[in-house]
Short mmCIF file of C-alpha atoms in Angstrom, two decimals:
data_model
loop_
_atom_site.label_atom_id
_atom_site.label_comp_id
_atom_site.label_asym_id
_atom_site.label_seq_id
_atom_site.Cartn_x
_atom_site.Cartn_y
_atom_site.Cartn_z
CA MET A 1 -0.28 7.53 15.31
CA ASN A 2 -1.24 10.08 12.66
CA SER A 3 -1.13 9.37 8.91
CA ASP A 4 2.16 11.21 8.34
CA MET A 5 3.89 9.19 11.02
CA LEU A 6 2.40 5.96 9.64
CA ILE A 7 3.86 6.75 6.22
CA ARG A 8 7.27 7.38 7.76
CA ILE A 9 7.16 4.17 9.78
CA THR A 10 6.27 2.22 6.63
CA ARG A 11 9.25 3.78 4.84
CA TYR A 12 11.53 2.88 7.74
CA PHE A 13 10.28 -0.69 7.55
CA ARG A 14 11.00 -0.99 3.84
CA ALA A 15 14.44 0.56 4.23
CA LEU A 16 15.28 -1.83 7.06
CA ASN A 17 14.33 -4.84 4.97
CA ARG A 18 16.58 -3.62 2.17
CA LEU A 19 19.46 -3.10 4.59
CA ARG A 20 19.02 -6.55 6.10
CA ALA A 21 18.93 -8.06 2.60
CA ILE A 22 22.44 -6.74 1.89
CA GLY A 23 23.77 -8.17 5.14
CA LEU A 24 23.78 -5.19 7.51
CA GLU A 25 23.04 -5.80 11.18
CA LYS A 26 22.86 -2.27 12.61
CA VAL A 27 21.50 1.07 11.43
CA PHE A 28 21.65 4.67 12.63
CA ALA A 29 18.89 7.26 12.67
CA HIS A 30 20.45 9.26 9.85
CA ASN A 31 20.39 6.18 7.57
CA LEU A 32 16.63 5.80 8.03
CA ALA A 33 16.17 9.56 7.77
CA ASP A 34 17.63 9.50 4.27
CA ALA A 35 15.31 6.69 3.24
CA ALA A 36 12.22 8.45 4.58
CA GLY A 37 13.14 11.97 3.46
CA VAL A 38 13.17 13.40 6.99
CA SER A 39 15.76 14.45 9.55
CA ALA A 40 17.47 12.12 12.01
CA ALA A 41 15.74 14.05 14.79
CA VAL A 42 12.35 13.08 13.36
CA VAL A 43 13.38 9.41 13.25
CA ARG A 44 14.50 9.53 16.88
CA LYS A 45 11.28 11.31 17.88
CA ASP A 46 9.15 8.70 16.10
CA PHE A 47 11.05 5.88 17.78
CA SER A 48 10.72 7.59 21.16
CA ILE A 49 6.94 7.79 20.72
CA LEU A 50 6.90 4.10 19.79
CA GLU A 51 9.20 3.30 22.75
CA ILE A 52 11.95 2.00 20.48
CA HIS A 53 15.38 2.60 21.93
CA GLY A 54 18.85 2.19 20.45
CA GLN A 55 22.37 2.97 21.57
CA LYS A 56 23.95 6.34 20.93
CA ARG A 57 27.11 4.85 19.48
CA GLY A 58 25.85 1.45 18.45
CA GLY A 59 22.70 2.48 16.63
CA TYR A 60 19.73 0.13 16.31
CA GLU A 61 19.71 -3.60 15.75
CA ILE A 62 18.05 -4.06 12.35
CA THR A 63 16.41 -7.40 13.14
CA GLU A 64 14.96 -6.07 16.39
CA LEU A 65 13.69 -2.94 14.62
CA ILE A 66 12.02 -4.98 11.90
CA ASP A 67 10.31 -7.22 14.47
CA ARG A 68 9.13 -4.24 16.52
CA ILE A 69 7.86 -2.21 13.57
CA SER A 70 6.29 -5.31 12.04
CA LYS A 71 4.13 -5.69 15.16
CA ILE A 72 3.26 -1.98 15.15
CA LEU A 73 2.13 -2.18 11.52
CA GLY A 74 0.13 -5.32 12.21
CA LYS A 75 2.26 -7.48 9.94
CA GLY A 76 2.25 -11.17 10.62
CA ASP A 77 0.86 -13.70 8.22
CA PRO A 78 0.89 -12.60 4.57
CA GLN A 79 -2.06 -10.39 3.62
CA ASN A 80 -4.04 -11.53 0.57
CA ILE A 81 -5.36 -8.92 -1.85
CA ILE A 82 -7.28 -9.10 -5.12
CA VAL A 83 -7.36 -6.97 -8.25
CA VAL A 84 -10.72 -6.17 -9.85
CA GLY A 85 -10.37 -5.08 -13.46
CA CYS A 86 -7.63 -6.90 -15.32
CA GLY A 87 -6.79 -4.37 -18.00
CA ARG A 88 -3.34 -2.85 -18.39
CA ILE A 89 -3.07 -1.44 -14.86
CA GLY A 90 -4.62 -4.53 -13.33
CA LYS A 91 -2.27 -6.85 -15.20
CA ALA A 92 0.73 -4.75 -14.20
CA LEU A 93 -0.28 -5.02 -10.54
CA MET A 94 -0.76 -8.78 -10.81
CA HIS A 95 2.73 -9.16 -12.30
CA TYR A 96 4.35 -6.84 -9.76
CA THR A 97 6.50 -8.71 -7.24
CA GLY A 98 7.39 -5.74 -5.05
CA PHE A 99 4.49 -6.36 -2.67
CA GLU A 100 5.92 -9.60 -1.35
CA PRO A 101 8.68 -8.15 0.88
CA ASP A 102 5.91 -6.29 2.73
CA GLY A 103 3.95 -9.49 3.29
CA ILE A 104 1.31 -8.69 0.67
CA ARG A 105 0.21 -11.21 -1.96
CA VAL A 106 -2.02 -10.66 -4.98
CA VAL A 107 -3.92 -13.94 -4.96
CA ALA A 108 -6.57 -13.40 -7.63
CA GLY A 109 -7.96 -11.10 -10.27
CA PHE A 110 -11.55 -10.53 -11.35
CA ASP A 111 -12.98 -9.31 -14.63
CA SER A 112 -16.30 -9.26 -16.45
CA ASP A 113 -14.79 -10.15 -19.84
CA PRO A 114 -14.79 -13.92 -20.58
CA ILE A 115 -11.73 -13.50 -22.81
CA VAL A 116 -9.79 -12.09 -19.85
CA TYR A 117 -10.77 -14.62 -17.20
CA SER A 118 -10.37 -17.53 -19.63
CA ASP A 119 -6.76 -16.55 -20.34
CA ALA A 120 -4.46 -18.94 -18.46
CA SER A 121 -1.34 -16.79 -18.91
CA HIS A 122 -2.01 -14.59 -15.88
CA PRO A 123 0.41 -14.96 -12.93
CA VAL A 124 -2.57 -15.48 -10.60
CA PRO A 125 -6.01 -16.97 -11.30
CA VAL A 126 -8.55 -14.58 -12.83
CA TYR A 127 -12.22 -15.24 -12.08
CA PRO A 128 -15.53 -13.90 -13.37
CA MET A 129 -17.24 -11.31 -11.19
CA SER A 130 -19.94 -13.86 -10.38
CA ARG A 131 -17.40 -15.70 -8.17
CA LEU A 132 -16.32 -12.61 -6.24
CA GLU A 133 -18.09 -13.32 -2.96
CA GLU A 134 -17.12 -17.00 -3.02
CA MET A 135 -13.42 -16.32 -3.57
CA VAL A 136 -13.17 -13.40 -1.13
CA GLU A 137 -14.34 -15.75 1.60
CA ALA A 138 -12.23 -18.70 0.44
CA LEU A 139 -9.02 -16.64 0.17
CA GLY A 140 -9.56 -14.62 3.33
CA VAL A 141 -9.36 -11.33 1.44
CA LYS A 142 -9.87 -8.04 3.27
CA VAL A 143 -8.44 -5.60 0.73
CA ALA A 144 -9.07 -5.13 -2.99
CA ILE A 145 -7.62 -2.93 -5.71
CA ILE A 146 -10.05 -1.47 -8.24
CA THR A 147 -8.76 -0.77 -11.75
CA VAL A 148 -12.04 -0.76 -13.65
CA PRO A 149 -13.37 1.96 -15.98
CA GLU A 150 -15.04 5.00 -14.42
CA ALA A 151 -18.58 3.84 -15.22
CA ALA A 152 -18.09 0.56 -13.36
CA ALA A 153 -16.21 1.82 -10.28
CA ALA A 154 -19.11 2.57 -7.94
CA ASP A 155 -20.91 -0.69 -8.69
CA THR A 156 -17.66 -2.65 -8.30
CA ALA A 157 -17.00 -1.06 -4.91
CA GLU A 158 -20.52 -1.92 -3.80
CA LYS A 159 -20.06 -5.55 -4.79
CA LEU A 160 -16.74 -5.72 -2.94
CA LEU A 161 -18.28 -4.36 0.23
CA GLU A 162 -21.18 -6.80 -0.04
CA ALA A 163 -18.64 -9.62 -0.45
CA GLY A 164 -17.00 -8.67 2.84
CA VAL A 165 -13.99 -6.62 1.68
CA LYS A 166 -12.96 -4.06 4.32
CA GLY A 167 -10.49 -1.91 2.38
CA ILE A 168 -10.33 -0.63 -1.20
CA LEU A 169 -7.49 1.00 -3.13
CA ASN A 170 -9.20 2.74 -6.02
CA PHE A 171 -7.27 3.43 -9.24
CA SER A 172 -10.38 4.30 -11.26
CA PRO A 173 -10.78 7.93 -12.47
CA ILE A 174 -13.57 8.77 -10.03
CA THR A 175 -13.41 9.37 -6.27
CA LEU A 176 -15.18 6.75 -4.21
CA LYS A 177 -16.52 7.64 -0.78
CA PRO A 178 -17.15 5.29 2.15
CA HIS A 179 -20.71 4.10 2.45
CA PRO A 180 -22.39 5.65 5.52
CA GLU A 181 -23.50 2.22 6.69
CA ASN A 182 -20.19 0.48 5.99
CA PRO A 183 -17.00 1.69 7.74
CA ALA A 184 -14.71 0.39 4.98
CA VAL A 185 -11.40 2.11 4.33
CA ILE A 186 -11.20 3.60 0.83
CA HIS A 187 -8.11 5.24 -0.66
CA ASN A 188 -8.41 6.94 -4.04
CA ILE A 189 -5.41 7.27 -6.35
CA ASN A 190 -6.01 9.45 -9.40
CA ILE A 191 -2.80 9.32 -11.40
CA ALA A 192 -3.87 12.05 -13.82
CA LEU A 193 -4.72 14.39 -10.95
CA GLU A 194 -1.37 13.74 -9.26
CA LEU A 195 0.44 14.55 -12.51
CA GLU A 196 -1.60 17.72 -12.94
CA GLN A 197 -0.55 18.86 -9.46
CA ILE A 198 3.11 18.25 -10.31
CA PHE A 199 2.83 20.26 -13.53
CA TYR A 200 1.05 23.04 -11.64
CA GLN A 201 3.81 23.19 -9.01
CA LEU A 202 6.44 23.26 -11.74
CA GLN A 203 4.67 26.19 -13.38
CA PHE A 204 4.05 28.01 -10.11
CA PRO A 205 6.92 27.10 -7.75
CA GLU A 206 5.61 29.44 -5.07
CA SER A 207 2.62 27.14 -4.57
CA ARG A 208 4.96 24.53 -3.04
CA MET A 209 5.82 26.93 -0.24
CA LYS A 210 2.23 27.28 0.97
#
């Protein structure tokens, strides 16, 4: 499964959960196509590759689709994640409840500022960086989100890898690269860069056609 297909499958999964939440039992390819921004033919092709079959007139059973796609995406027990850097972005992520329908739980935050980790108002416990390795093991954490300043990003990533974290979602301003001796998965999200690309495409519409 390539990355584009994985993104589509994830969108199907989220759409199916929303549909089930409002009481629907069946869905058609064109319904999922709208949710994923593709054609119904693409949905049917994806499902064919994944050996998911529906009925031409009856559509797909939503519960069966959710169970099948859940297994494909490796969803089972809830996945615990942590946030490192509890500033504005970090706090927003810790308060965000939209992860839960996808089986993802933010179970802890980490910060180097005693004022931050001594504050009991956070929705999840916030610990000092000195307890990172201990809590990663205790909470069974495989994935972390980095929201620290640029100067601290590389060192933070190194500490996470040493603590046993296998995947990092990086919101810091710099691009982190996988360590050659550690096959961790690292995804970089530079919000400013994404906005710049949008403004560029608005200014030069022809660039979107390339």
